[in-house]
Every structure is written in structure tokens, then in C-alpha cells.
Amino acid sequence: LARSGWTYSADMPRTDSALHRGENDVWVGVIDIQRSALVYGTLIGGSSFDTSIDMEVTESGDLLVIGRAISGDFPVVNAMSPFHQGVDQGFIFALKPGESSTTPGHLRFSSSLGGSGSNLNDYATAIVREPAGTYLCAGYTGAWDYPTTPGVVQAEYGGGPSDMFLTRLDLRLPSPAFTATPALGPATLEVRFDAGASTPAAGYRPSDDEPFM
């Protein structure tokens, strides 16, 4: 059983030597529920406030974790974009967990989700695997420079506290890459797929000018 979350505790159970670095760190663990034992646990974060929100397990067994980081020194590996200190930014990382309590894990990549961040308005909130093997990440952003790709519904930040985003990621490349990033309006909370492989997104709507089709 794989789980992620966050902790203020310096003594949060873990199986490696990872340090509790900030006010709040991401915790990732694998639990053997039959033996009620922690197989693998670690902390990941920077010197400020970092929070895990959702996680997906890849076909290869990596733990794909997304959330919100304020730490400018959040760990980066093959990053698509850097972290900035003191502003909200969505993050995504892929962690290969250790196979036992004596086996170290490996951070395959870790990156912010693009843009210069904003004040309390950048979160990656949900991630799902698509049938084609790509991953769709949803969230919201207040960053004016959040990256978008040609032909999307809304190519620029629309103003207000935040816009919703949907970002498609291809993790099969030598390093992760954006393949599509439509900005759609206010913040999304959940993403699911239907039988026709369309992608509905739902959330709250503080805007009067959200796009409709």
C-alpha cells in the first residue's frame, strides 16, 4: 500500500536518512498491511512549506506525487522548470521506492509545474494516467507565465485569483515534457475519464467569465 502526505514532525517514521528540512515536508511511504510494517518511508521537501495532494503509481512501480511547494530549494532532478522561494508552485516528482526497509529509494525526477508561481494560488490537485500512457495533471495557478501549447482553449492567464489548468505530461521521454497545457478558468478539484476517453474536469467557479462551449 503506497501513500503520500505531509508532516510537521521531525520524527515521522522513515527508512532512510532523509532530513526534515522545512516547516512542512512531503512524506511518502509503502506499507505492508498484512504485517503492519513500514516497508519504505522518506521525506522530501525544502526549507519552507511543501504539501502532497495526490499520487499515482506508474506501471513501472514509481510513485508519482503532485502537490504544492513554497520552498525555493525543493529538490530538483531533470526539472522542466525551477522552483522560486516564497511563492506557491505546483510540483511533481517520481520516486522509485526502496524494496525493503534497508533499500534506499531513488528520486527519478522532480520539478515545478511551470511559471513563476503566485501568492497562495498555485496547486497541483489531481493526476491520472491516460490510456495512451501519458499523465494528465489538474490544478490551478495564478502565474501569468504558466506554460501553454498551441491550439488550447485559453493560452494566457485570464486574471483574478487563479485559473484552472490541465497539463498533459509524457514521462516516457528522456526527461519529462509538457505535451499539452490548456488553461480553462477557475480552480479544478477532480479529474476522471469516461469510456470515450474524454476528460471532464469539475471544480468551483468564482468567475463570471469562465469559458463555456
PDB file of C-alpha atoms in Angstrom:
ATOM      1  CA  LEU A   1       0.000   0.000   0.000  1.00  0.00           C
ATOM      2  CA  ALA A   2       1.564   3.288  -1.151  1.00  0.00           C
ATOM      3  CA  ARG A   3       0.612   6.590   0.451  1.00  0.00           C
ATOM      4  CA  SER A   4       1.769  10.206   0.452  1.00  0.00           C
ATOM      5  CA  GLY A   5       1.024  13.128   2.723  1.00  0.00           C
ATOM      6  CA  TRP A   6       2.807  15.829   4.684  1.00  0.00           C
ATOM      7  CA  THR A   7       4.182  16.247   8.160  1.00  0.00           C
ATOM      8  CA  TYR A   8       5.447  18.837  10.609  1.00  0.00           C
ATOM      9  CA  SER A   9       7.211  16.117  12.632  1.00  0.00           C
ATOM     10  CA  ALA A  10      10.970  15.635  12.553  1.00  0.00           C
ATOM     11  CA  ASP A  11      10.465  12.071  13.837  1.00  0.00           C
ATOM     12  CA  MET A  12       7.983  10.956  11.169  1.00  0.00           C
ATOM     13  CA  PRO A  13       8.749   7.239  10.556  1.00  0.00           C
ATOM     14  CA  ARG A  14      11.062   6.622   7.628  1.00  0.00           C
ATOM     15  CA  THR A  15      13.532   4.007   6.492  1.00  0.00           C
ATOM     16  CA  ASP A  16      16.275   6.245   5.113  1.00  0.00           C
ATOM     17  CA  SER A  17      18.346   9.166   6.354  1.00  0.00           C
ATOM     18  CA  ALA A  18      16.214  11.919   4.793  1.00  0.00           C
ATOM     19  CA  LEU A  19      16.116  15.033   6.965  1.00  0.00           C
ATOM     20  CA  HIS A  20      13.078  17.068   7.996  1.00  0.00           C
ATOM     21  CA  ARG A  21      14.207  20.243   6.261  1.00  0.00           C
ATOM     22  CA  GLY A  22      11.361  22.735   6.445  1.00  0.00           C
ATOM     23  CA  GLU A  23       8.278  23.774   8.319  1.00  0.00           C
ATOM     24  CA  ASN A  24       6.332  21.105   6.473  1.00  0.00           C
ATOM     25  CA  ASP A  25       7.696  18.250   4.326  1.00  0.00           C
ATOM     26  CA  VAL A  26       6.153  15.724   1.971  1.00  0.00           C
ATOM     27  CA  TRP A  27       6.083  12.169   3.346  1.00  0.00           C
ATOM     28  CA  VAL A  28       5.963   9.159   1.004  1.00  0.00           C
ATOM     29  CA  GLY A  29       5.671   5.601   2.244  1.00  0.00           C
ATOM     30  CA  VAL A  30       4.973   1.996   1.309  1.00  0.00           C
ATOM     31  CA  ILE A  31       3.207  -0.102   3.951  1.00  0.00           C
ATOM     32  CA  ASP A  32       2.869  -3.879   4.238  1.00  0.00           C
ATOM     33  CA  ILE A  33      -0.672  -4.036   5.625  1.00  0.00           C
ATOM     34  CA  GLN A  34      -0.503  -7.783   6.295  1.00  0.00           C
ATOM     35  CA  ARG A  35       2.464  -7.338   8.629  1.00  0.00           C
ATOM     36  CA  SER A  36       1.510  -3.799   9.730  1.00  0.00           C
ATOM     37  CA  ALA A  37       5.045  -2.743   8.816  1.00  0.00           C
ATOM     38  CA  LEU A  38       6.593   0.225   7.049  1.00  0.00           C
ATOM     39  CA  VAL A  39       8.491  -1.150   4.045  1.00  0.00           C
ATOM     40  CA  TYR A  40       9.743   2.220   2.833  1.00  0.00           C
ATOM     41  CA  GLY A  41       9.325   5.791   4.021  1.00  0.00           C
ATOM     42  CA  THR A  42      11.031   9.072   3.246  1.00  0.00           C
ATOM     43  CA  LEU A  43      10.693  12.849   3.490  1.00  0.00           C
ATOM     44  CA  ILE A  44      11.020  15.181   0.508  1.00  0.00           C
ATOM     45  CA  GLY A  45      10.928  18.969   0.660  1.00  0.00           C
ATOM     46  CA  GLY A  46      12.810  22.203   1.049  1.00  0.00           C
ATOM     47  CA  SER A  47      13.225  24.779   3.788  1.00  0.00           C
ATOM     48  CA  SER A  48       9.654  26.084   3.757  1.00  0.00           C
ATOM     49  CA  PHE A  49       6.136  24.635   3.437  1.00  0.00           C
ATOM     50  CA  ASP A  50       5.605  21.732   0.988  1.00  0.00           C
ATOM     51  CA  THR A  51       2.443  19.632   0.742  1.00  0.00           C
ATOM     52  CA  SER A  52       1.489  16.466  -1.136  1.00  0.00           C
ATOM     53  CA  ILE A  53      -2.065  16.436  -2.536  1.00  0.00           C
ATOM     54  CA  ASP A  54      -2.375  13.435  -4.880  1.00  0.00           C
ATOM     55  CA  MET A  55      -0.385  10.403  -6.032  1.00  0.00           C
ATOM     56  CA  GLU A  56      -0.462   7.853  -8.846  1.00  0.00           C
ATOM     57  CA  VAL A  57       1.507   4.604  -9.114  1.00  0.00           C
ATOM     58  CA  THR A  58       3.078   4.163 -12.565  1.00  0.00           C
ATOM     59  CA  GLU A  59       3.267   0.893 -14.496  1.00  0.00           C
ATOM     60  CA  SER A  60       6.930   0.562 -13.515  1.00  0.00           C
ATOM     61  CA  GLY A  61       6.126   0.988  -9.815  1.00  0.00           C
ATOM     62  CA  ASP A  62       7.285   4.585  -9.421  1.00  0.00           C
ATOM     63  CA  LEU A  63       5.297   6.829  -7.086  1.00  0.00           C
ATOM     64  CA  LEU A  64       4.190   9.925  -8.992  1.00  0.00           C
ATOM     65  CA  VAL A  65       3.413  12.627  -6.415  1.00  0.00           C
ATOM     66  CA  ILE A  66       1.975  16.101  -7.003  1.00  0.00           C
ATOM     67  CA  GLY A  67       1.180  18.992  -4.699  1.00  0.00           C
ATOM     68  CA  ARG A  68       2.128  22.498  -3.695  1.00  0.00           C
ATOM     69  CA  ALA A  69       5.590  23.832  -2.764  1.00  0.00           C
ATOM     70  CA  ILE A  70       6.686  27.157  -1.330  1.00  0.00           C
ATOM     71  CA  SER A  71      10.351  26.144  -0.926  1.00  0.00           C
ATOM     72  CA  GLY A  72      12.722  27.591  -3.490  1.00  0.00           C
ATOM     73  CA  ASP A  73      15.156  24.783  -2.617  1.00  0.00           C
ATOM     74  CA  PHE A  74      12.688  21.941  -3.193  1.00  0.00           C
ATOM     75  CA  PRO A  75      14.750  19.064  -4.686  1.00  0.00           C
ATOM     76  CA  VAL A  76      15.045  19.141  -8.484  1.00  0.00           C
ATOM     77  CA  VAL A  77      16.037  16.271 -10.771  1.00  0.00           C
ATOM     78  CA  ASN A  78      15.786  16.680 -14.580  1.00  0.00           C
ATOM     79  CA  ALA A  79      13.434  19.590 -13.874  1.00  0.00           C
ATOM     80  CA  MET A  80      11.176  21.116 -16.534  1.00  0.00           C
ATOM     81  CA  SER A  81      11.140  24.406 -14.631  1.00  0.00           C
ATOM     82  CA  PRO A  82      12.756  25.737 -11.424  1.00  0.00           C
ATOM     83  CA  PHE A  83      11.278  26.474  -8.015  1.00  0.00           C
ATOM     84  CA  HIS A  84      11.068  30.014  -6.644  1.00  0.00           C
ATOM     85  CA  GLN A  85      11.326  30.855  -2.952  1.00  0.00           C
ATOM     86  CA  GLY A  86       8.307  32.184  -1.098  1.00  0.00           C
ATOM     87  CA  VAL A  87       5.606  31.726  -3.752  1.00  0.00           C
ATOM     88  CA  ASP A  88       3.138  28.902  -4.348  1.00  0.00           C
ATOM     89  CA  GLN A  89       4.040  26.483  -7.138  1.00  0.00           C
ATOM     90  CA  GLY A  90       2.663  23.144  -8.169  1.00  0.00           C
ATOM     91  CA  PHE A  91       5.196  20.310  -8.096  1.00  0.00           C
ATOM     92  CA  ILE A  92       5.511  16.809  -9.480  1.00  0.00           C
ATOM     93  CA  PHE A  93       8.097  14.149  -8.699  1.00  0.00           C
ATOM     94  CA  ALA A  94       8.610  10.473  -9.494  1.00  0.00           C
ATOM     95  CA  LEU A  95      10.115   8.343  -6.738  1.00  0.00           C
ATOM     96  CA  LYS A  96      11.297   4.754  -7.071  1.00  0.00           C
ATOM     97  CA  PRO A  97      10.735   3.394  -3.547  1.00  0.00           C
ATOM     98  CA  GLY A  98      13.126   1.000  -1.873  1.00  0.00           C
ATOM     99  CA  GLU A  99      12.008  -2.626  -1.992  1.00  0.00           C
ATOM    100  CA  SER A 100      12.733  -3.143   1.704  1.00  0.00           C
ATOM    101  CA  SER A 101      13.461  -1.101   4.815  1.00  0.00           C
ATOM    102  CA  THR A 102      17.195  -1.441   4.077  1.00  0.00           C
ATOM    103  CA  THR A 103      16.999  -0.498   0.388  1.00  0.00           C
ATOM    104  CA  PRO A 104      17.247   3.205  -0.481  1.00  0.00           C
ATOM    105  CA  GLY A 105      14.783   4.814  -2.858  1.00  0.00           C
ATOM    106  CA  HIS A 106      15.651   6.884  -5.905  1.00  0.00           C
ATOM    107  CA  LEU A 107      14.186  10.228  -7.000  1.00  0.00           C
ATOM    108  CA  ARG A 108      13.909   9.849 -10.780  1.00  0.00           C
ATOM    109  CA  PHE A 109      12.774  13.409 -11.468  1.00  0.00           C
ATOM    110  CA  SER A 110      11.366  16.361  -9.583  1.00  0.00           C
ATOM    111  CA  SER A 111      10.152  19.660 -10.996  1.00  0.00           C
ATOM    112  CA  SER A 112       7.847  22.592 -10.511  1.00  0.00           C
ATOM    113  CA  LEU A 113       4.915  22.632 -12.916  1.00  0.00           C
ATOM    114  CA  GLY A 114       5.960  25.795 -14.671  1.00  0.00           C
ATOM    115  CA  GLY A 115       5.501  29.512 -14.344  1.00  0.00           C
ATOM    116  CA  SER A 116       6.831  31.908 -11.743  1.00  0.00           C
ATOM    117  CA  GLY A 117       4.274  30.934  -9.094  1.00  0.00           C
ATOM    118  CA  SER A 118       1.890  33.185  -7.205  1.00  0.00           C
ATOM    119  CA  ASN A 119       0.766  34.144  -3.717  1.00  0.00           C
ATOM    120  CA  LEU A 120      -1.207  31.175  -2.300  1.00  0.00           C
ATOM    121  CA  ASN A 121      -2.822  30.304  -5.633  1.00  0.00           C
ATOM    122  CA  ASP A 122      -0.739  27.551  -7.274  1.00  0.00           C
ATOM    123  CA  TYR A 123      -1.688  23.947  -6.588  1.00  0.00           C
ATOM    124  CA  ALA A 124      -1.476  20.667  -8.491  1.00  0.00           C
ATOM    125  CA  THR A 125      -4.559  18.855  -7.194  1.00  0.00           C
ATOM    126  CA  ALA A 126      -5.137  15.645  -9.189  1.00  0.00           C
ATOM    127  CA  ILE A 127      -3.237  13.317 -11.525  1.00  0.00           C
ATOM    128  CA  VAL A 128      -4.462  10.360 -13.575  1.00  0.00           C
ATOM    129  CA  ARG A 129      -2.910   8.028 -16.135  1.00  0.00           C
ATOM    130  CA  GLU A 130      -4.374   8.202 -19.627  1.00  0.00           C
ATOM    131  CA  PRO A 131      -4.899   5.098 -21.820  1.00  0.00           C
ATOM    132  CA  ALA A 132      -2.057   6.233 -24.102  1.00  0.00           C
ATOM    133  CA  GLY A 133       0.440   6.172 -21.222  1.00  0.00           C
ATOM    134  CA  THR A 134       0.640   9.919 -20.672  1.00  0.00           C
ATOM    135  CA  TYR A 135      -0.469  11.565 -17.429  1.00  0.00           C
ATOM    136  CA  LEU A 136      -2.974  14.358 -17.025  1.00  0.00           C
ATOM    137  CA  CYS A 137      -2.426  16.725 -14.124  1.00  0.00           C
ATOM    138  CA  ALA A 138      -5.063  19.208 -12.982  1.00  0.00           C
ATOM    139  CA  GLY A 139      -4.815  22.160 -10.656  1.00  0.00           C
ATOM    140  CA  TYR A 140      -4.965  25.899 -10.522  1.00  0.00           C
ATOM    141  CA  THR A 141      -2.477  28.696 -10.977  1.00  0.00           C
ATOM    142  CA  GLY A 142      -2.140  32.421 -10.513  1.00  0.00           C
ATOM    143  CA  ALA A 143       1.082  32.578 -12.538  1.00  0.00           C
ATOM    144  CA  TRP A 144       0.891  34.882 -15.540  1.00  0.00           C
ATOM    145  CA  ASP A 145       3.566  32.823 -17.347  1.00  0.00           C
ATOM    146  CA  TYR A 146       2.241  29.301 -16.793  1.00  0.00           C
ATOM    147  CA  PRO A 147       3.299  27.438 -19.981  1.00  0.00           C
ATOM    148  CA  THR A 148       0.682  26.612 -22.604  1.00  0.00           C
ATOM    149  CA  THR A 149       0.866  24.932 -26.000  1.00  0.00           C
ATOM    150  CA  PRO A 150      -0.647  25.888 -29.394  1.00  0.00           C
ATOM    151  CA  GLY A 151      -4.332  25.316 -30.013  1.00  0.00           C
ATOM    152  CA  VAL A 152      -5.526  25.222 -26.414  1.00  0.00           C
ATOM    153  CA  VAL A 153      -8.808  26.658 -25.121  1.00  0.00           C
ATOM    154  CA  GLN A 154      -7.115  29.563 -23.326  1.00  0.00           C
ATOM    155  CA  ALA A 155      -3.465  30.324 -23.975  1.00  0.00           C
ATOM    156  CA  GLU A 156      -2.972  33.098 -21.399  1.00  0.00           C
ATOM    157  CA  TYR A 157      -3.738  33.687 -17.746  1.00  0.00           C
ATOM    158  CA  GLY A 158      -7.189  35.221 -17.507  1.00  0.00           C
ATOM    159  CA  GLY A 159      -6.681  37.273 -14.340  1.00  0.00           C
ATOM    160  CA  GLY A 160      -8.339  37.015 -10.964  1.00  0.00           C
ATOM    161  CA  PRO A 161      -7.028  34.914  -8.068  1.00  0.00           C
ATOM    162  CA  SER A 162      -6.359  31.815 -10.205  1.00  0.00           C
ATOM    163  CA  ASP A 163      -7.125  29.907 -13.400  1.00  0.00           C
ATOM    164  CA  MET A 164      -7.662  26.187 -13.706  1.00  0.00           C
ATOM    165  CA  PHE A 165      -5.096  24.205 -15.700  1.00  0.00           C
ATOM    166  CA  LEU A 166      -4.899  20.777 -17.300  1.00  0.00           C
ATOM    167  CA  THR A 167      -1.372  19.671 -18.142  1.00  0.00           C
ATOM    168  CA  ARG A 168      -0.562  16.530 -20.099  1.00  0.00           C
ATOM    169  CA  LEU A 169       2.863  15.035 -19.279  1.00  0.00           C
ATOM    170  CA  ASP A 170       4.797  12.463 -21.268  1.00  0.00           C
ATOM    171  CA  LEU A 171       7.096  10.747 -18.781  1.00  0.00           C
ATOM    172  CA  ARG A 172       8.424   8.225 -21.294  1.00  0.00           C
ATOM    173  CA  LEU A 173      10.805  10.741 -22.847  1.00  0.00           C
ATOM    174  CA  PRO A 174      14.469  11.001 -21.775  1.00  0.00           C
ATOM    175  CA  SER A 175      13.287  13.819 -19.494  1.00  0.00           C
ATOM    176  CA  PRO A 176       9.671  14.758 -18.725  1.00  0.00           C
ATOM    177  CA  ALA A 177       7.970  17.175 -21.091  1.00  0.00           C
ATOM    178  CA  PHE A 178       4.737  19.066 -21.444  1.00  0.00           C
ATOM    179  CA  THR A 179       2.626  17.876 -24.383  1.00  0.00           C
ATOM    180  CA  ALA A 180      -0.487  19.997 -23.760  1.00  0.00           C
ATOM    181  CA  THR A 181      -1.437  22.628 -21.223  1.00  0.00           C
ATOM    182  CA  PRO A 182      -4.869  24.196 -21.641  1.00  0.00           C
ATOM    183  CA  ALA A 183      -5.806  26.887 -19.146  1.00  0.00           C
ATOM    184  CA  LEU A 184      -9.558  26.751 -18.622  1.00  0.00           C
ATOM    185  CA  GLY A 185     -10.729  29.092 -15.880  1.00  0.00           C
ATOM    186  CA  PRO A 186     -11.180  28.770 -12.119  1.00  0.00           C
ATOM    187  CA  ALA A 187      -9.764  26.021  -9.958  1.00  0.00           C
ATOM    188  CA  THR A 188     -10.380  22.356 -10.672  1.00  0.00           C
ATOM    189  CA  LEU A 189     -10.765  19.807  -7.894  1.00  0.00           C
ATOM    190  CA  GLU A 190     -11.096  16.456  -9.655  1.00  0.00           C
ATOM    191  CA  VAL A 191     -10.438  14.758 -12.998  1.00  0.00           C
ATOM    192  CA  ARG A 192     -11.864  11.480 -14.310  1.00  0.00           C
ATOM    193  CA  PHE A 193     -12.087   9.673 -17.649  1.00  0.00           C
ATOM    194  CA  ASP A 194     -15.172   8.296 -19.373  1.00  0.00           C
ATOM    195  CA  ALA A 195     -15.415   5.370 -21.794  1.00  0.00           C
ATOM    196  CA  GLY A 196     -14.881   7.655 -24.770  1.00  0.00           C
ATOM    197  CA  ALA A 197     -11.559   8.913 -23.356  1.00  0.00           C
ATOM    198  CA  SER A 198     -12.844  12.466 -22.985  1.00  0.00           C
ATOM    199  CA  THR A 199     -11.651  14.358 -19.929  1.00  0.00           C
ATOM    200  CA  PRO A 200     -14.233  16.153 -17.810  1.00  0.00           C
ATOM    201  CA  ALA A 201     -12.946  18.492 -15.108  1.00  0.00           C
ATOM    202  CA  ALA A 202     -15.015  19.885 -12.257  1.00  0.00           C
ATOM    203  CA  GLY A 203     -14.350  22.486  -9.580  1.00  0.00           C
ATOM    204  CA  TYR A 204     -15.576  25.702  -8.062  1.00  0.00           C
ATOM    205  CA  ARG A 205     -16.413  28.769 -10.112  1.00  0.00           C
ATOM    206  CA  PRO A 206     -15.709  32.223  -8.650  1.00  0.00           C
ATOM    207  CA  SER A 207     -15.547  33.816 -12.122  1.00  0.00           C
ATOM    208  CA  ASP A 208     -18.416  35.256 -14.148  1.00  0.00           C
ATOM    209  CA  ASP A 209     -16.454  34.953 -17.408  1.00  0.00           C
ATOM    210  CA  GLU A 210     -15.408  31.297 -17.347  1.00  0.00           C
ATOM    211  CA  PRO A 211     -15.254  29.815 -20.908  1.00  0.00           C
ATOM    212  CA  PHE A 212     -18.265  27.738 -21.969  1.00  0.00           C
ATOM    213  CA  MET A 213     -18.755  25.639 -25.095  1.00  0.00           C
TER     214      MET A 213
END
